[in-house]
CSV table of C-alpha atoms and ligand atoms in Angstrom, one decimal:
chain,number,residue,atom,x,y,z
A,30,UNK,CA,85.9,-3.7,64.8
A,31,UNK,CA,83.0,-2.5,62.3
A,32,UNK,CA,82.2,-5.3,59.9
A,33,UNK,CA,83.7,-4.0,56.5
A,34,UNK,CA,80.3,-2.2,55.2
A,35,UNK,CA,78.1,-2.8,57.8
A,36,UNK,CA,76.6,-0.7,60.2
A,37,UNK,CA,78.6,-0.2,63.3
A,38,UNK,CA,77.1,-2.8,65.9
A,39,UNK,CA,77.1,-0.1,68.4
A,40,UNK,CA,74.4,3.1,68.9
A,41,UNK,CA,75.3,5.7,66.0
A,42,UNK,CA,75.2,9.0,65.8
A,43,UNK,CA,71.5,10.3,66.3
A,44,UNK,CA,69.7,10.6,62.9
A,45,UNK,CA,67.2,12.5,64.6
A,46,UNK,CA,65.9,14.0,68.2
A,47,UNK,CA,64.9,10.5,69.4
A,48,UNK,CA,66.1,9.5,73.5
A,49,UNK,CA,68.9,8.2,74.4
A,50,UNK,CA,69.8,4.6,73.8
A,51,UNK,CA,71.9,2.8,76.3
A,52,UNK,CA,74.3,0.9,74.9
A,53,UNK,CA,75.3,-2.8,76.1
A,54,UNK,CA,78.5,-3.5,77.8
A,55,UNK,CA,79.8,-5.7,74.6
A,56,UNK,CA,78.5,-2.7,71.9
A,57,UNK,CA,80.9,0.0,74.5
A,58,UNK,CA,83.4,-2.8,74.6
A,59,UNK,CA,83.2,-3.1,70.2
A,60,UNK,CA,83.1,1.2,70.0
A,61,UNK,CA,86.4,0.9,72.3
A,62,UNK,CA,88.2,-1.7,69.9
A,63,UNK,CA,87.1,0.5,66.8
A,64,UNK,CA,88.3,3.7,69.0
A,65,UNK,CA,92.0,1.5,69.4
A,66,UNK,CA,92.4,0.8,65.9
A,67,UNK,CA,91.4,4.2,64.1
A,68,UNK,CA,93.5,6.4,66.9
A,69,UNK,CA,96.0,4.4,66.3
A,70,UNK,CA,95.9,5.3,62.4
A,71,UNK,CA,94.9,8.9,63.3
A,72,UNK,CA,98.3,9.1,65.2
A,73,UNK,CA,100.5,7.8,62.6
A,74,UNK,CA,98.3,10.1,60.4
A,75,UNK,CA,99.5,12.9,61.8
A,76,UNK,CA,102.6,11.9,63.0
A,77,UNK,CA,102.3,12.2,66.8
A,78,UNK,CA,102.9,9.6,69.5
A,79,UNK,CA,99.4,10.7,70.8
A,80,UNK,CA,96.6,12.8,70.6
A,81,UNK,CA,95.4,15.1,73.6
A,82,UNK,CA,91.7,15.4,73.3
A,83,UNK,CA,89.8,18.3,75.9
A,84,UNK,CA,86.4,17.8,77.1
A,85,UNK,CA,85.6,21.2,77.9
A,86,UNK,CA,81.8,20.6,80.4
A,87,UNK,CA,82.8,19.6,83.7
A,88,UNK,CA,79.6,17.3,83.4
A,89,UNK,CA,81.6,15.3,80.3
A,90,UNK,CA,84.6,15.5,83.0
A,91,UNK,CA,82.1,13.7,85.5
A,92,UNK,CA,80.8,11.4,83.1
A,93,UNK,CA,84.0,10.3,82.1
A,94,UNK,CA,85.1,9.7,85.8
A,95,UNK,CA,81.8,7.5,86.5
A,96,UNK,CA,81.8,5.5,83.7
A,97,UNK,CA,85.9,4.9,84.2
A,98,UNK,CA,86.0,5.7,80.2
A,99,UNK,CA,89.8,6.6,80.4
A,100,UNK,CA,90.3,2.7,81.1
A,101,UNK,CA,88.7,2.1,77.6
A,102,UNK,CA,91.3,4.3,76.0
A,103,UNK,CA,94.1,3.3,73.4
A,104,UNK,CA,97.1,4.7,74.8
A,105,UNK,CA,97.5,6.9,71.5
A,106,UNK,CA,94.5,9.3,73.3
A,107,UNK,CA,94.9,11.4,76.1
A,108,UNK,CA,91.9,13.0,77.8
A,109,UNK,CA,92.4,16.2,79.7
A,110,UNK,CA,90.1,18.7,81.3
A,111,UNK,CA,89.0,21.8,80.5
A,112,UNK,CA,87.4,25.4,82.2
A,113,UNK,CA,84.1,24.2,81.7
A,114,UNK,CA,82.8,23.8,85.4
A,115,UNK,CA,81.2,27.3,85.9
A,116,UNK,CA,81.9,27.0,90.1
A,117,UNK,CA,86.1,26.1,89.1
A,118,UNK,CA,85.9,29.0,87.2
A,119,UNK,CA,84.5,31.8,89.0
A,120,UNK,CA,87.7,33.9,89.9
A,121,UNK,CA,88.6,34.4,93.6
A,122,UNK,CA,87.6,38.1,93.3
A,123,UNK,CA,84.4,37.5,92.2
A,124,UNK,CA,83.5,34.8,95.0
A,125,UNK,CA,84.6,37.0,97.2
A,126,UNK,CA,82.0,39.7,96.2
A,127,UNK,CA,79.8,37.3,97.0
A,128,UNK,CA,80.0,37.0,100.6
A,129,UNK,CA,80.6,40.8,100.9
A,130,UNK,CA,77.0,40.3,99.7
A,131,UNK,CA,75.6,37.6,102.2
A,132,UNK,CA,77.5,39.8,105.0
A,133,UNK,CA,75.0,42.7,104.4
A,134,UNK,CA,72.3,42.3,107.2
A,135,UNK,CA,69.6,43.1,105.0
A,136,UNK,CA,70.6,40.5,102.5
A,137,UNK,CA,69.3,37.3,101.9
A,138,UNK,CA,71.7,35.6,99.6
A,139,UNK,CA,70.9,32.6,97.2
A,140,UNK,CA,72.0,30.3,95.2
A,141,UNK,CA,72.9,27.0,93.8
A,142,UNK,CA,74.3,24.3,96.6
A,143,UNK,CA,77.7,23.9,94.4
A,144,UNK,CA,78.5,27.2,95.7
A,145,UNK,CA,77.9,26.6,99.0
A,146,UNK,CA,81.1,25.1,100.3
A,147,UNK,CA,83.4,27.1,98.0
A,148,UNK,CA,86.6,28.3,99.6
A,149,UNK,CA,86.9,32.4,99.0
A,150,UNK,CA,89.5,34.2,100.2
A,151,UNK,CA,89.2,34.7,103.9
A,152,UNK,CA,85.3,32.2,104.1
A,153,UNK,CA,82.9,30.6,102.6
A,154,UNK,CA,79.1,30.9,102.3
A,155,UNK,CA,78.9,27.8,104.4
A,156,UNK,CA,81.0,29.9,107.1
A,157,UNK,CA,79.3,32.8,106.8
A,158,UNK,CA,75.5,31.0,107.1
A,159,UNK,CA,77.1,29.5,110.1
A,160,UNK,CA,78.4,32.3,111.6
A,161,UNK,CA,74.6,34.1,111.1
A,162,UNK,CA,74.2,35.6,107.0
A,163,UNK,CA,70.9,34.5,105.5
A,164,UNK,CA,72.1,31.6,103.1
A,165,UNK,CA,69.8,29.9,100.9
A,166,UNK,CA,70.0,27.1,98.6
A,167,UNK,CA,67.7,27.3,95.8
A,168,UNK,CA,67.2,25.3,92.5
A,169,UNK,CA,66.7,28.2,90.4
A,170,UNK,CA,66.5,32.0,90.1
A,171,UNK,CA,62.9,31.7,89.7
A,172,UNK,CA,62.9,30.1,93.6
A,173,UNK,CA,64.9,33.4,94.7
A,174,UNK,CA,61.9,35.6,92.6
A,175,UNK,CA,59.2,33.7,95.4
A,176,UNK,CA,61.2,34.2,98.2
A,177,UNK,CA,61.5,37.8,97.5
A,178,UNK,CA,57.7,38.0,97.1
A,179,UNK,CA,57.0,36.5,99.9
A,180,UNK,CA,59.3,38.3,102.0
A,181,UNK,CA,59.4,41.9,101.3
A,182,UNK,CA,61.2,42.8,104.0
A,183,UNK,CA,64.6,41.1,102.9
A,184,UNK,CA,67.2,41.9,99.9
A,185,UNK,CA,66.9,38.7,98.1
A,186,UNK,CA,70.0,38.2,95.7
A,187,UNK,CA,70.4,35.8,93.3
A,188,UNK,CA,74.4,34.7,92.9
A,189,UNK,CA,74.3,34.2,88.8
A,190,UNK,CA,77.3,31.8,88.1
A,191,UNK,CA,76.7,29.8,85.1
A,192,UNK,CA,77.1,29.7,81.6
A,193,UNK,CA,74.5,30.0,78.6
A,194,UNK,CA,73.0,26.9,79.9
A,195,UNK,CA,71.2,28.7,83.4
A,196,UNK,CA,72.2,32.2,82.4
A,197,UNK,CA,68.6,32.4,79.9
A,198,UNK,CA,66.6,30.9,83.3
A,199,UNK,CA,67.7,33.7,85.4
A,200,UNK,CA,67.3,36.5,82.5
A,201,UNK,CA,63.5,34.6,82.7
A,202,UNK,CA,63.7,35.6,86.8
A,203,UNK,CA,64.3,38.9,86.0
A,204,UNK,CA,61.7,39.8,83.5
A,205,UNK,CA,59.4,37.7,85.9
A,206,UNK,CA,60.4,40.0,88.9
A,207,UNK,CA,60.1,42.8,86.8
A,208,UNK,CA,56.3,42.0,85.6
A,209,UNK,CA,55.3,41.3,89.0
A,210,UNK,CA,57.1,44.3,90.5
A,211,UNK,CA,59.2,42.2,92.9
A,212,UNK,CA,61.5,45.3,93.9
A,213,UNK,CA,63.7,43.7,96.7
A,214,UNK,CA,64.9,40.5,94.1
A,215,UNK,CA,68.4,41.1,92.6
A,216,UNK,CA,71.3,39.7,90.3
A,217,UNK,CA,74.7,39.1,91.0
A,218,UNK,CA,76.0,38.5,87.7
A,219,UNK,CA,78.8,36.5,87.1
A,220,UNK,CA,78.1,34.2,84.1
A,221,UNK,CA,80.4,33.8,81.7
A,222,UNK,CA,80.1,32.0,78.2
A,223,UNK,CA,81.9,29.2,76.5
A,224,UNK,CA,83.6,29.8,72.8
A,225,UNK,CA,86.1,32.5,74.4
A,226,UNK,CA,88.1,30.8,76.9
A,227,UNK,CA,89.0,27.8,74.1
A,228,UNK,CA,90.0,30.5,71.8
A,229,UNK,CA,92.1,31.5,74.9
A,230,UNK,CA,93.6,28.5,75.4
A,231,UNK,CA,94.4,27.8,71.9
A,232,UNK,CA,96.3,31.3,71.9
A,233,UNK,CA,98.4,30.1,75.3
A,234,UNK,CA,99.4,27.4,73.4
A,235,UNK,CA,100.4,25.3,76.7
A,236,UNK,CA,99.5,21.8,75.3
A,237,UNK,CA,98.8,20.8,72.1
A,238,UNK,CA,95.3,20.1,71.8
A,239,UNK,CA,94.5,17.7,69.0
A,240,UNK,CA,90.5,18.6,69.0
A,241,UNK,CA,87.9,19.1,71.8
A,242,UNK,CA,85.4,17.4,73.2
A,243,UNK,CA,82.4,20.5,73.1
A,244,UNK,CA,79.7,20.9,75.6
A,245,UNK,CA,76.6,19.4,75.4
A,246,UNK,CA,74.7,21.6,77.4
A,247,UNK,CA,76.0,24.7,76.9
A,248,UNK,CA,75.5,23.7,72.7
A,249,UNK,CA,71.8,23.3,73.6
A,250,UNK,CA,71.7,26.8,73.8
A,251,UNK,CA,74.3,28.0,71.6
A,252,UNK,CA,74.1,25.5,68.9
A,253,UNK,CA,77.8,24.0,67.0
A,254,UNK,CA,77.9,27.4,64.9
A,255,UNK,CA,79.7,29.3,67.6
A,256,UNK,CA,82.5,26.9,67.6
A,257,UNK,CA,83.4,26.9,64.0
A,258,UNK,CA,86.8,29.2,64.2
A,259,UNK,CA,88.2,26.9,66.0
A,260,UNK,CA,88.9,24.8,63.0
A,261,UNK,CA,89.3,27.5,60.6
A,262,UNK,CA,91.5,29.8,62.3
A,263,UNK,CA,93.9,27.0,64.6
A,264,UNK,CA,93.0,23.9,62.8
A,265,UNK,CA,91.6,22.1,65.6
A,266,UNK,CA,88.6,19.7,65.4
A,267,UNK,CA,85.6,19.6,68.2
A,268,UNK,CA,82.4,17.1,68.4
A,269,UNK,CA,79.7,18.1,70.3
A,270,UNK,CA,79.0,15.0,73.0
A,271,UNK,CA,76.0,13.7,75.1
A,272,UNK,CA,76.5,12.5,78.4
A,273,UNK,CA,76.4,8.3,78.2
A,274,UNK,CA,79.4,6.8,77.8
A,275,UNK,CA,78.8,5.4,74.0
A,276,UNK,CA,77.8,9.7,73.5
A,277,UNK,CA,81.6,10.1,74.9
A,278,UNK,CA,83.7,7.2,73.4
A,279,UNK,CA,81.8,8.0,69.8
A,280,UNK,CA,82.7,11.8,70.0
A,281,UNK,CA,86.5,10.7,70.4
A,282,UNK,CA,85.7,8.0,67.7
A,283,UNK,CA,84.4,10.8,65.2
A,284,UNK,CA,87.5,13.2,66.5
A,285,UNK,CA,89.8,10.7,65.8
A,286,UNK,CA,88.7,10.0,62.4
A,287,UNK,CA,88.7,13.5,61.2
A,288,UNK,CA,91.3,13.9,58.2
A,289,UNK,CA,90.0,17.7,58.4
A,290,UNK,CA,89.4,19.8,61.3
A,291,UNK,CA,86.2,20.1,61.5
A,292,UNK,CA,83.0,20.7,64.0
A,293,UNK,CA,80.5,18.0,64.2
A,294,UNK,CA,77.8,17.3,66.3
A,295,UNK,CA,77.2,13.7,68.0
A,296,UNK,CA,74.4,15.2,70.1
A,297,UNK,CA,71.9,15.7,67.8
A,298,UNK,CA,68.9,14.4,70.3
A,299,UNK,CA,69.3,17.8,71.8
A,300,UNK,CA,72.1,20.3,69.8
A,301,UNK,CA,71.2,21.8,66.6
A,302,UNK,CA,74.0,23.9,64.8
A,303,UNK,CA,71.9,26.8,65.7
A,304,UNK,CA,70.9,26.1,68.6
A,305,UNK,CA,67.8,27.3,70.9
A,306,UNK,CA,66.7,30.8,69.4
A,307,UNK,CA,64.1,31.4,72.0
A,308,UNK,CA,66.5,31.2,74.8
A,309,UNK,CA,69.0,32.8,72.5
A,310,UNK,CA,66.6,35.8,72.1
A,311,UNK,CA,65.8,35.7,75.9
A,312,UNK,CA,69.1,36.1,77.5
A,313,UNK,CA,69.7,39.0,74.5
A,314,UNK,CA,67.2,40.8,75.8
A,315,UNK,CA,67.9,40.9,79.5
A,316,UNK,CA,71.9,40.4,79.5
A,317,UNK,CA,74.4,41.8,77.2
A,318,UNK,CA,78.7,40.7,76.9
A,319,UNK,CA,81.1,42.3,78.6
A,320,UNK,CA,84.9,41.3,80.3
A,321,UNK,CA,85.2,38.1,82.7
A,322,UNK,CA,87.5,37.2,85.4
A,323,UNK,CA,88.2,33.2,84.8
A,324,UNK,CA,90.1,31.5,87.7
A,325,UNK,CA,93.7,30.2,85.8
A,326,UNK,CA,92.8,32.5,82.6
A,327,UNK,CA,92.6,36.0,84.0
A,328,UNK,CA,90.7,38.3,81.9
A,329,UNK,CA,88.9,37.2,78.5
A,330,UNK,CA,87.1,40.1,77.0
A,331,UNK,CA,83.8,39.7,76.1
A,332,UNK,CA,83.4,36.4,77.6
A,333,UNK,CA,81.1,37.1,80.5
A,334,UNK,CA,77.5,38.6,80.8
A,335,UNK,CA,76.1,41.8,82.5
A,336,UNK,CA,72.5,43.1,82.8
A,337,UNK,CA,71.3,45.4,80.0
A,338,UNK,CA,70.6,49.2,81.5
A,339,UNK,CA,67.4,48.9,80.9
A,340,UNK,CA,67.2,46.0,84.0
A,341,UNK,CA,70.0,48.4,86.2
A,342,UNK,CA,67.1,48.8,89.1
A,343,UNK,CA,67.3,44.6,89.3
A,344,UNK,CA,71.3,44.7,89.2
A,345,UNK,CA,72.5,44.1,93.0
A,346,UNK,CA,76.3,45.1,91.5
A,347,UNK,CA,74.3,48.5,91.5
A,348,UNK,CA,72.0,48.4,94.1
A,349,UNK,CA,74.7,47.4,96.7
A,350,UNK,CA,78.1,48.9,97.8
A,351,UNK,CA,80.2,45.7,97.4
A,352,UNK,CA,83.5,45.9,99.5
A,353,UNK,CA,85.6,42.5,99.2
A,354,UNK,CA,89.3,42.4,99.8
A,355,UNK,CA,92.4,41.8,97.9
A,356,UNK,CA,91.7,38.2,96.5
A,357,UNK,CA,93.9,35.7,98.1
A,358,UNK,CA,94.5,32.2,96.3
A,359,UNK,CA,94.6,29.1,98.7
A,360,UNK,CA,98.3,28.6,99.2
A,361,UNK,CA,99.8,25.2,96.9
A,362,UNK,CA,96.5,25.2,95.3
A,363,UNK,CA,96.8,24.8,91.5
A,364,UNK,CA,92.7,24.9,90.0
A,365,UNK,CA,94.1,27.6,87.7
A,366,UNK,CA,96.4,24.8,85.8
A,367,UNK,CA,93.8,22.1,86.3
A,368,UNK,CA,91.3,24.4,85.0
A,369,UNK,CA,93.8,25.1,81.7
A,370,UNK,CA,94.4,21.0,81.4
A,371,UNK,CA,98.0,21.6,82.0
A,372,UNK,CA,98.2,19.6,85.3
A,373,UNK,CA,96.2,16.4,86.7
A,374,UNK,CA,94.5,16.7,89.4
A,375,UNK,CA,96.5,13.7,91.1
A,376,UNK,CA,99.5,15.9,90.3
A,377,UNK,CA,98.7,18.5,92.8
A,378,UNK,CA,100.6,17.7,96.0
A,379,UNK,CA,97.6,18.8,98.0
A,380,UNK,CA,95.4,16.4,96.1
A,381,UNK,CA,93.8,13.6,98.5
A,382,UNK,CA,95.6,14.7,101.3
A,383,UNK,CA,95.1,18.3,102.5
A,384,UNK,CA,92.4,18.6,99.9
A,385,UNK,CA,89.6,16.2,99.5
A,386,UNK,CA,86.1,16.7,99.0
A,387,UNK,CA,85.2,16.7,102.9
A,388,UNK,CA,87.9,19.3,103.4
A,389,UNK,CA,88.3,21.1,99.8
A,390,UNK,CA,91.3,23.7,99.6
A,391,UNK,CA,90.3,24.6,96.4
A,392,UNK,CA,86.8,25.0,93.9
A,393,UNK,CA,87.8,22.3,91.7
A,394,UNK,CA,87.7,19.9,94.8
A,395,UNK,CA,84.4,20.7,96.0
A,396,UNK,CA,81.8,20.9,92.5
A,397,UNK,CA,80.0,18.1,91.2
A,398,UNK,CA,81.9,19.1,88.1
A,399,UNK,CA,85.0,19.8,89.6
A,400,UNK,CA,88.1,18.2,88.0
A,401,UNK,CA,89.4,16.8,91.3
A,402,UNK,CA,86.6,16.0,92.8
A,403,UNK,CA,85.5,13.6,90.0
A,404,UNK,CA,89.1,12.5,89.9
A,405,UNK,CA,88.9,11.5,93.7
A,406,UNK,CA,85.3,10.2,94.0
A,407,UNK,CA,85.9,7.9,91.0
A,408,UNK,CA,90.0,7.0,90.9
A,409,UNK,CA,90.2,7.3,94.8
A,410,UNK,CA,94.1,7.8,95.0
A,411,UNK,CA,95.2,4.6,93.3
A,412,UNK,CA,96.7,6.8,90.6
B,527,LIG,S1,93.5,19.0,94.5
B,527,LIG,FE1,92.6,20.7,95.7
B,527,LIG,S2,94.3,22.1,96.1
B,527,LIG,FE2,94.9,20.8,94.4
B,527,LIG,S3,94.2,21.8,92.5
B,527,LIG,FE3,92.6,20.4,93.1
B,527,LIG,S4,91.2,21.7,94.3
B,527,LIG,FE4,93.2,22.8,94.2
């Protein structure tokens, strides 16, 4: 426990933008005891059994995994996923456009490995690349701007899945390809931003969500502002977290010991309340809100992002005549209530056994910030 009126003998929050400090196994060991004690009052404060906290970043779901955090937790706090892992999310109609893209011969189709290996409907860009369509792996629109350069010849199409974190890098690609007059790069764009779908699961009302666990990444970007209706229109409380485990076990600390719901930041080596402006103003300028499809949501209006007219010649949802099928969903797969923190992934009857990371039946199974795949790479199938 904290020695009455002394510091906490554990890393606390960030005064300023100075690194990361590790913390010790004995200073995570003394944040989990105070973690014990102060849920335990928070519960009896509020007069639950227990308190069901979200991390919403599929990188805070992968961090928790690694570091075996939920092993460090009282019993009063649950921890449950959220639609924060931008590959889990990308509904099966909008995957599917994408390899109706790679299947055009003059396209050359890139993006980010995650996607790679992502059941659609009916394939797979690893199926299709295998079976002949120009698949490429890149590390960031700006790669797909060079390939285009240097081969004139091809349709090079950049598959934008992401949220605000790459989304302001690939509105940089464009108005790169644009200066330089690289005609044959395109966009696919499928990003989709992050306040929306927690407002949309609030609304559901599925599971009662004691506060969240917010994004780090993402609220690099977007700064804590964004999130602040949360607590003033449904009451519930959110810290922004870093990604070591004393970032994650003193978000839940601060969470638990809010008497009022209220958004903090325990980031603040890299999230300011406002944010980053320049990348703010970037992805303003290129992209622009409109409706997105999220895999176990359905439609959330305004919570995705188009290109602006004024970049239509660089939009390959105009450039190219896009015919995908009826979307079909993996039969006994259940992403969509993983994704919605309604259902473990150890629940799912396919987990571990017709589903595993080698052989994924479903998105959440095969990103590095997939639910299920963190859930299997770290837990194995003990649980
Ligand atoms: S274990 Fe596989 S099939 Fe089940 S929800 Fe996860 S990804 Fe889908």
């Amino acid at each position: 426990m904290t020695p009455a009126g002394g510091p906490p003998p554990y890393p606390s929050r960030d005064a300023d933008a100075r690194p990361s400090v590790a913390a010790s196994p004995a200073a995570l060991r003394r944040l989990a005891d105070d973690l014990f004690v102060e849920a335990r009052a928070a519960a009896a404060r509020r007069g639950t059994p227990d308190l069901t906290f979200m991390e919403v970043c599929g990188t805070h779901t992968m961090a928790i995994a690694r570091y075996g955090l939920r092993d460090l937790l009282p019993p009063e706090v649950r921890l449950i996923s959220g639609p924060g892992c931008p590959v889990c999310v990308t509904a099966m109609g909008d995957l599917d456009r994408v390899i109706a893209l790679a299947r055009l011969p003059a396209v050359t189709l890139t993006t980010f490995g995650d996607l790679i290996r992502v059941p659609a409907s009916r394939s797979s860009l690893a199926a299709e690349r295998a079976a002949g369509a120009d698949v490429r792996v890149v590390y960031s629109a700006r790669d797909a701007v060079e390939i285009a350069a240097a081969e004139p010849g091809r349709q090079v199409v950049f598959a934008g899945i992401g949220f605000e974190t790459t989304a302001p890098t690939v509105a940089a690609a464009l108005l790169e390809a644009r200066t330089r007059g690289v005609a044959n790069f395109s966009v696919l764009g499928l990003h989709k931003t992050m306040p929306l779908p927690l407002k949309a699961l609030l609304e559901l009302g599925e599971t009662e969500i004691a506060g969240f666990l917010l994004p780090g990444h993402v609220s690099v970007v977007t700064g804590s502002a964004g999130y602040q209706f949360l607590a003033r229109d449904f009451g519930v409380g959110g810290v922004v977290a870093g990604f070591e485990a004393h970032d994650v076990l003193r978000a839940l600390l601060s969470l638990v010991r809010q008497a009022t719901p209220a958004i903090e930041i325990e980031y603040a080596r890299a999230v300011r309340p406002e944010g980053n402006l320049v990348a703010q103003g970037l992805l303003a300028r290129v992209m622009e809100p409109c409706d997105a499809d999220w895999r176990g949501l359905g439609v959330i209006p305004g919570s995705g992002l188009r290109l602006r007219g004024e970049f239509a010649a660089l939009d390959a949802e105009r450039r190219f005549a896009i015919h995908a099928g009826e979307p079909l969903e993996p039969a006994g797969c259940r992403c969509g209530e993983v994704l919605r923190g309604v259902l473990d992934p150890a629940e799912c009857a396919l987990f571990g056994a017709r589903c595993t990371p080698e052989d994924p039946v479903g998105a959440c199974m095969v990103s590095s910030e997939g639910a299920c795949a963190a859930r299997y790479r770290y837990r194995g199938l003990d649980d």
